[in-house]
CSV table of C-alpha atoms in Angstrom, one decimal:
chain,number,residue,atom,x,y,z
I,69,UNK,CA,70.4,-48.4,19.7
I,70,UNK,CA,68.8,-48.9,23.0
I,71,UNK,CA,64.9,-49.8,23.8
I,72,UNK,CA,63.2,-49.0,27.0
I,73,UNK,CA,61.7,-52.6,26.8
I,74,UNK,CA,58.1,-51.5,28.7
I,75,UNK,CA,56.4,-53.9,30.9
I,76,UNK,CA,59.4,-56.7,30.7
I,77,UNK,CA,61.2,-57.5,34.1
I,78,UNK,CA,64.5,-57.6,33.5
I,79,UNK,CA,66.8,-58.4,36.6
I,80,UNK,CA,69.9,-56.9,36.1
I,81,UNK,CA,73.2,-59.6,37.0
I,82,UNK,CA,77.2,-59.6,36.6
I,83,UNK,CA,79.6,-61.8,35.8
I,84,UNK,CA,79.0,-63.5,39.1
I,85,UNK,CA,75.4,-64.6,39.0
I,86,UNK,CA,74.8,-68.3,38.5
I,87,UNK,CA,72.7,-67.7,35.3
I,88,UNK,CA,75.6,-66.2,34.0
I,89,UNK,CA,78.4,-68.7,35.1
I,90,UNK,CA,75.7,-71.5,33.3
I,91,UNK,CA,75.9,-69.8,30.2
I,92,UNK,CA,79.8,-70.1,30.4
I,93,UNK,CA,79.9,-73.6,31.6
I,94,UNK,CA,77.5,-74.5,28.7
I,95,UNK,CA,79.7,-72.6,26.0
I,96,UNK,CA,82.8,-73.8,27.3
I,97,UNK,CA,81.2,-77.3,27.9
I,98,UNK,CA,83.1,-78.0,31.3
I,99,UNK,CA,79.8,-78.9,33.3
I,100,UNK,CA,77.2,-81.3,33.1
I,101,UNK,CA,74.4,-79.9,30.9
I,102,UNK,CA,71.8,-81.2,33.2
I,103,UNK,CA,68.7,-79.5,31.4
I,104,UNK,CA,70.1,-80.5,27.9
I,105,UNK,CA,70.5,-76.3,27.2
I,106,UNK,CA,72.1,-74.8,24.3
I,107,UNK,CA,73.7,-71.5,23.5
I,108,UNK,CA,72.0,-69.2,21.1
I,109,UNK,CA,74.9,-66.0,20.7
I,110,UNK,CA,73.2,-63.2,18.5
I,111,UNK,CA,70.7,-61.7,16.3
I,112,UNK,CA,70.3,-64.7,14.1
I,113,UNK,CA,70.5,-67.5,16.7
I,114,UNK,CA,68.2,-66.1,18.7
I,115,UNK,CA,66.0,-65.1,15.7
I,116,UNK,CA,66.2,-68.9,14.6
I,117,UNK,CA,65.1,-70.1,18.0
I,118,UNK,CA,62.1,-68.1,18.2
I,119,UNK,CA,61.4,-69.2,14.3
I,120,UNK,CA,61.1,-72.6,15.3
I,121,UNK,CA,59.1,-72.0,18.7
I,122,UNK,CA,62.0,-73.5,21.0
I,123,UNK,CA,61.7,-73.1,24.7
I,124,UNK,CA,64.2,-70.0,25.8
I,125,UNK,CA,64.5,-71.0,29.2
I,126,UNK,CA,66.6,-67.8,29.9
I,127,UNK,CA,67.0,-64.4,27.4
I,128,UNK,CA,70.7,-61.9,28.3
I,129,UNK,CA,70.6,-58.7,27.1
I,130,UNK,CA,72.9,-56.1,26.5
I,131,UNK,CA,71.2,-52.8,25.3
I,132,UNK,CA,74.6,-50.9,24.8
I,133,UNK,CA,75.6,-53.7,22.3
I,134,UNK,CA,71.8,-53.7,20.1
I,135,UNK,CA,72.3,-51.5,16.9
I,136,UNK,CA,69.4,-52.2,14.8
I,137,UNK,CA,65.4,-51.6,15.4
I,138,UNK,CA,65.0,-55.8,14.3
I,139,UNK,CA,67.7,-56.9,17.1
I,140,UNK,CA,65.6,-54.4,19.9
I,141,UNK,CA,62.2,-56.5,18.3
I,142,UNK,CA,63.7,-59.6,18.2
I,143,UNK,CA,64.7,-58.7,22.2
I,144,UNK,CA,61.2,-57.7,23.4
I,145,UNK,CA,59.8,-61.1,21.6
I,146,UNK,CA,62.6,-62.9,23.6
I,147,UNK,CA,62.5,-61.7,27.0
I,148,UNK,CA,58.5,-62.2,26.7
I,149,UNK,CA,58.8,-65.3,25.9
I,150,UNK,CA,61.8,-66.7,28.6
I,151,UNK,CA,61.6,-67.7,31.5
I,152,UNK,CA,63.8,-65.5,33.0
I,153,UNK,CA,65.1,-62.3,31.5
I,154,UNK,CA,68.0,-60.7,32.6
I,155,UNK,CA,70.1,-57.9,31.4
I,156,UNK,CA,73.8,-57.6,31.4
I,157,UNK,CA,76.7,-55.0,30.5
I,158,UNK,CA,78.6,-55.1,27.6
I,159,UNK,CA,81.3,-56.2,29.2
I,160,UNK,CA,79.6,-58.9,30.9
I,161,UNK,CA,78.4,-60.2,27.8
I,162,UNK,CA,81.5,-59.3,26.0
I,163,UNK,CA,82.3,-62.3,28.6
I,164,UNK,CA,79.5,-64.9,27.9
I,165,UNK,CA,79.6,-64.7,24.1
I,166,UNK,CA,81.9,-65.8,21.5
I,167,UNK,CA,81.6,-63.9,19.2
I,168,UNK,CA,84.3,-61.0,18.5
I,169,UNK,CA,81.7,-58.4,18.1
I,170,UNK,CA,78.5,-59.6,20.6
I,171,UNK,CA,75.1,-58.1,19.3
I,172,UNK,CA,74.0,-58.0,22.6
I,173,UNK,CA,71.2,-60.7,22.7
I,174,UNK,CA,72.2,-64.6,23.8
I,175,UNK,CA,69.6,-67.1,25.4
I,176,UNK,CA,69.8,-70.7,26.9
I,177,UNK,CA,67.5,-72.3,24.9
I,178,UNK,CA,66.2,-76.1,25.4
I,179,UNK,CA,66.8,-78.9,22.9
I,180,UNK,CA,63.7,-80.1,21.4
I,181,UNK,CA,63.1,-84.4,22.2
I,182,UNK,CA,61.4,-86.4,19.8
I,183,UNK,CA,59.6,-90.1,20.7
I,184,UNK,CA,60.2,-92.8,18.4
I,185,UNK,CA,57.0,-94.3,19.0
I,186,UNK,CA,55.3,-90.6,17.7
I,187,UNK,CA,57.8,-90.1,14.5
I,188,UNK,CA,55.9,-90.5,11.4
I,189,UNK,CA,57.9,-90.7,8.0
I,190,UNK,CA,56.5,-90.2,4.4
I,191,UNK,CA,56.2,-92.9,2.1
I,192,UNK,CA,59.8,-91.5,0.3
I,193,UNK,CA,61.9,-90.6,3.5
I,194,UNK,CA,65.3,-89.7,3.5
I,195,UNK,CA,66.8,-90.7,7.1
I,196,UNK,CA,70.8,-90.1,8.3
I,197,UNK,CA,72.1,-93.0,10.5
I,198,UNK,CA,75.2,-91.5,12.8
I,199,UNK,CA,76.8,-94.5,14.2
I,200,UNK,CA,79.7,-93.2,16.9
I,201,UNK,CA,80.4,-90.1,15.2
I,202,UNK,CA,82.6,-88.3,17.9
I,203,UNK,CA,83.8,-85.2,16.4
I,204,UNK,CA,80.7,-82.0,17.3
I,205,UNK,CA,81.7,-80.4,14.6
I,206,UNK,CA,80.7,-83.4,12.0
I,207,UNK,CA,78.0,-83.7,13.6
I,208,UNK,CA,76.6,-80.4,13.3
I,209,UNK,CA,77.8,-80.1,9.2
I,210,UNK,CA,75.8,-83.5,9.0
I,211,UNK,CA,72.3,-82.0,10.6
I,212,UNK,CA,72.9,-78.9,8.5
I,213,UNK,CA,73.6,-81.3,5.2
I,214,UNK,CA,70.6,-83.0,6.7
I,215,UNK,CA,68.3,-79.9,6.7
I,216,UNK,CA,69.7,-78.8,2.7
I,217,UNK,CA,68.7,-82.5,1.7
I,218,UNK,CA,65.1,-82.4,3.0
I,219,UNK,CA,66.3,-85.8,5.4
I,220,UNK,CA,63.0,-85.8,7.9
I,221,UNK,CA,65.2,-87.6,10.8
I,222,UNK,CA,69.0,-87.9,11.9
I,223,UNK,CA,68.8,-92.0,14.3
I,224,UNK,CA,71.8,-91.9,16.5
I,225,UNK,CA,73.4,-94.9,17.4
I,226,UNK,CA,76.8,-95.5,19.9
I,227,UNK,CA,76.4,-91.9,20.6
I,228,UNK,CA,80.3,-90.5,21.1
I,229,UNK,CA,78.9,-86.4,21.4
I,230,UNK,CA,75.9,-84.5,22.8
I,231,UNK,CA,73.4,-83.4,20.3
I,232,UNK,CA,73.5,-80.3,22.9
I,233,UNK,CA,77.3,-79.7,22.4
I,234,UNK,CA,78.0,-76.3,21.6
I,235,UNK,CA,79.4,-76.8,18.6
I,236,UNK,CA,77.2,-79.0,17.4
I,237,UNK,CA,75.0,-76.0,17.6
I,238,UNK,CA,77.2,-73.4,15.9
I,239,UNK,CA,78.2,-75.8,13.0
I,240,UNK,CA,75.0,-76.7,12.3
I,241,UNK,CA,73.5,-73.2,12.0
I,242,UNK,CA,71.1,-73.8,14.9
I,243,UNK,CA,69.7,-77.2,12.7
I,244,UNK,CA,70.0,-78.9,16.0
I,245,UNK,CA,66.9,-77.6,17.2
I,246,UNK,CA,65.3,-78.2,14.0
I,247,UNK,CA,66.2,-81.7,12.2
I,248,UNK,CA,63.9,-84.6,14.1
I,249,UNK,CA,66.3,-86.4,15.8
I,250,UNK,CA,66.0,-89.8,18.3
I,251,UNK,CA,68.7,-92.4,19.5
I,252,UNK,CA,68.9,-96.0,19.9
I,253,UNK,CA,71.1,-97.9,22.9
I,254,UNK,CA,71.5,-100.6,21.0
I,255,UNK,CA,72.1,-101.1,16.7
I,256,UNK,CA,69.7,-103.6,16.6
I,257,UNK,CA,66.6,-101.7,18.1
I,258,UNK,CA,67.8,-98.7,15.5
I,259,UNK,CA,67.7,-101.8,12.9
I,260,UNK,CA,64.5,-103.1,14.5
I,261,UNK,CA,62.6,-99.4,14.5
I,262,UNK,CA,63.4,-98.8,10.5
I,263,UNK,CA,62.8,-102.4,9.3
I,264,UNK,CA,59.7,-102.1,11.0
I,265,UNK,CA,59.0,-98.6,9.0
I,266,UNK,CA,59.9,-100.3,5.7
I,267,UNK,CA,63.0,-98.4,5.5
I,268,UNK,CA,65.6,-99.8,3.0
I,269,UNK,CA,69.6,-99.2,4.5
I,270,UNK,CA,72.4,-98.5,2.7
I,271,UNK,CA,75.6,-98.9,4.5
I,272,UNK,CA,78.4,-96.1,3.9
I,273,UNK,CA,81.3,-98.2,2.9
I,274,UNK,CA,84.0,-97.8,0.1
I,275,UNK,CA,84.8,-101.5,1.1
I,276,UNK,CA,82.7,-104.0,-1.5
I,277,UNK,CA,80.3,-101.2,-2.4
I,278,UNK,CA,78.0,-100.0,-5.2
I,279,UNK,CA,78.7,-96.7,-6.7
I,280,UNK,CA,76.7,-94.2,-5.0
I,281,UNK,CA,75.2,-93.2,-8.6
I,282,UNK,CA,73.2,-96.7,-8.7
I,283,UNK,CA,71.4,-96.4,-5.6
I,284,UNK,CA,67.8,-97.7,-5.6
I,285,UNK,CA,65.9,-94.9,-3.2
I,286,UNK,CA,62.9,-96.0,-4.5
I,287,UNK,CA,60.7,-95.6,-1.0
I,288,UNK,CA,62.2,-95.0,2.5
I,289,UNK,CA,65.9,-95.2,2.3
I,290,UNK,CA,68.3,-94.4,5.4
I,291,UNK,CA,72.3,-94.2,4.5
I,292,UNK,CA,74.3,-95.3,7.5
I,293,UNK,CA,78.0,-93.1,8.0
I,294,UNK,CA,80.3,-94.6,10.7
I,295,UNK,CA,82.6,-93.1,13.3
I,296,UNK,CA,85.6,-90.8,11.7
I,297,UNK,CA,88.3,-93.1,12.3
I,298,UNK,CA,86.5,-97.3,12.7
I,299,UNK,CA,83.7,-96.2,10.7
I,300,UNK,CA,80.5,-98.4,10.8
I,301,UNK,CA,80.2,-100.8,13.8
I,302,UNK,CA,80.0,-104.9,13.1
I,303,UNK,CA,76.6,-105.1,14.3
I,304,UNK,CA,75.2,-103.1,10.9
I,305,UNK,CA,76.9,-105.3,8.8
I,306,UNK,CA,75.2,-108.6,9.9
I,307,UNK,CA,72.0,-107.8,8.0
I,308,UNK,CA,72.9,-107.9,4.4
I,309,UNK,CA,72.7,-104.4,4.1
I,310,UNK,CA,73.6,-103.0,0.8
I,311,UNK,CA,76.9,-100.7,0.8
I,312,UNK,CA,77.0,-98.1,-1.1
I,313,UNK,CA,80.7,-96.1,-1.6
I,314,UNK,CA,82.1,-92.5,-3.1
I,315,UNK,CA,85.2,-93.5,-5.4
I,316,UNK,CA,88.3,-92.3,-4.1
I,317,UNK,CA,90.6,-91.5,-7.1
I,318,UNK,CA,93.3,-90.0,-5.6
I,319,UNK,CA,96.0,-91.0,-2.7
I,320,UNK,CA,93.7,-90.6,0.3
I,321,UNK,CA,91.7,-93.8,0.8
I,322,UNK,CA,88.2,-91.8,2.1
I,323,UNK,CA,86.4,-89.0,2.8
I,324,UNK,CA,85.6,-86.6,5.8
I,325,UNK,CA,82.3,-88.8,7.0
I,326,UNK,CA,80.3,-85.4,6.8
I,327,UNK,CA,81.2,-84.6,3.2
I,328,UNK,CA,80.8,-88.1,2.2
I,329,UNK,CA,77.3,-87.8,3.9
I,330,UNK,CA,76.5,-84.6,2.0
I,331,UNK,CA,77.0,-86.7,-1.6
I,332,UNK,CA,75.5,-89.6,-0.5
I,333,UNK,CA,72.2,-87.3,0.6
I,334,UNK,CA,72.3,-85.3,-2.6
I,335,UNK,CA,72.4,-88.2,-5.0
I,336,UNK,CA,69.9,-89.8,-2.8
I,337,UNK,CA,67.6,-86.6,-3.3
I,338,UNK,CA,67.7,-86.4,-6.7
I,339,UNK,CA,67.1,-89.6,-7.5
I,340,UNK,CA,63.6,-89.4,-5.2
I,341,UNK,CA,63.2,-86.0,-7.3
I,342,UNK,CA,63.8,-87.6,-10.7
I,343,UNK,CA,61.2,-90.9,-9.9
I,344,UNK,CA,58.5,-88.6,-8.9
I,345,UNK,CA,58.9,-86.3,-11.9
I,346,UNK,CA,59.0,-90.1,-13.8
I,347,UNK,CA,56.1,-90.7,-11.5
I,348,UNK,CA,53.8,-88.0,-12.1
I,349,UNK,CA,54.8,-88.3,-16.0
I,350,UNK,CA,53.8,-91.6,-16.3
I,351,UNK,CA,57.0,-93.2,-16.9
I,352,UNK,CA,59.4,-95.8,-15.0
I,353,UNK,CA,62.4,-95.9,-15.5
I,354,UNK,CA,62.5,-93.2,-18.0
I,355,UNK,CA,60.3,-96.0,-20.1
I,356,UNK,CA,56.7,-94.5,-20.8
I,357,UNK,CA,53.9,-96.1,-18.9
I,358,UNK,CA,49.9,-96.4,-19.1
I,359,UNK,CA,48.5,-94.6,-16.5
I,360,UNK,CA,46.4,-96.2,-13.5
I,361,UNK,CA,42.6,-96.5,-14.6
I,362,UNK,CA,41.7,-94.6,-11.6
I,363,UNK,CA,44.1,-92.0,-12.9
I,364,UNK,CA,42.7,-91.8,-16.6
I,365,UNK,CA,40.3,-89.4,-17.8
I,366,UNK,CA,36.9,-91.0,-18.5
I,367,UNK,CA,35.0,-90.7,-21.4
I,368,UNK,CA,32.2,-88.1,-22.4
């Protein structure tokens, strides 16, 4: 299904054009990705991105390969909204996307930056700590787990892959652009920054650990998971940070860091869940409680 797209100026490029040869460096992630740009290949990518109100800096289309009124909609919105729209041949973006059957729409789309100093956190936050996570695809799993688990921020610390990595992107569903996310130089401003924030740290560690069914996430809690192979870095451990592990009762002595980040999140969520519903009940602990005068009924 094609749309005569009135009133957008489209420029029409090949395989040869320098916005197009970006979009393959970027996928193919053998440039520098000086203007931190990510891919967005298809309906729902591109959907997402205008969901979230990310900055397209340029919109491809491919009116052969559209097939649905929403995908010629979502197109309009798109090219409106770039900075530059061009449009392509099939073929050409046959070429730029990755996908085996390409819907026709694919933007470069710019990665969101968030200040430390302007981050606020609620009073029961639920923060990921990457520390040297290398492998994209991790990464990306994490920010999705992230996104399932209501965390409000992802801290990077000894960064080993680019939040902008196209993988990253894909295996996170497009949560890249959407999970807060800021990064420390050093572990001890990261350590520094949450202290400061009253943010109690657990340490993801099978060594010397508590079970990860006895964490305390009373308040702002942030769980720590280490690099896939030398896991957490000495610097975290000089704190007295709690560790908290996943039993391994098998042969294998850990976990894929992303999975183990997924439990650890989960159990952290339902424990916030299960002391507000206490909360809001009146009880600690499961143990009945009287309520705050200011929260008691008064008398008639």
């Amino acid at each position: 299904m094609t749309s005569p797209m009135v009133g957008i100026d489209w420029l029409r490029v090949g395989v040869g054009h320098p916005a197009v040869r970006d979009v393959l460096n970027i996928a193919r992630n053998t440039a520098p990705n000086r203007f931190n740009l990510v891919v967005a290949d298809g309906l729902w990518a591109v959907e997402l991105a205008l969901e979230l109100g990310s900055r397209l800096d340029r919109f491809f289309y491919a009116p052969e390969l559209v097939r649905s009124s929403n995908a010629a909609k979502v197109a309009i919105e798109a090219a409106s909204g770039a900075y530059r729209a061009y449009e392509v041949s099939a073929k050409t973006m046959q070429r730029m996307s990755e996908r085996d059957a390409p819907e026709g729409l694919l933007a470069l789309v710019a990665m969101p930056r968030w200040d430390p100093a302007q981050i606020e956190l609620s009073e029961d936050a639920l923060i990921f700590v990457t520390d040297g996570i290398e492998i994209p695809g991790n990464l990306g799993t994490l920010l999705r787990t992230a996104d399932g688990a209501h965390a409000e921020l992802l801290v990077m610390t000894n960064r080993r892959t680019r939040m902008s990595h196209p993988k990253v992107f894909r295996s996170s569903k497009g949560m890249s652009l959407h999970v807060p996310h800021i990064e420390f130089g050093q572990v001890d401003d990261a350590i520094s920054w949450l202290t400061e924030r009253g943010v109690h740290i657990y340490l993801a560690d099978t060594q010397d650990s508590v079970h990860y069914r006895t964490m305390d996430c009373s308040g702002r809690t942030a769980i720590v998971v280490g690099n896939e192979r030398y896991g957490i870095t000495n610097p975290w451990y000089g704190h007295g940070f709690p560790r908290v592990g996943v039993p391994m009762l098998g042969v294998a002595d850990s976990l894929n860091v992303s999975i183990s980040a997924a439990i650890l999140a989960y159990e952290a969520r339902a424990r916030k869940h299960h002391r507000q519903r206490c909360s809001a009940a009146g009880e600690v602990d499961g143990r009945r409680v009287a309520a705050p005068r200011s929260a008691r009924s008064r008398p008639r």
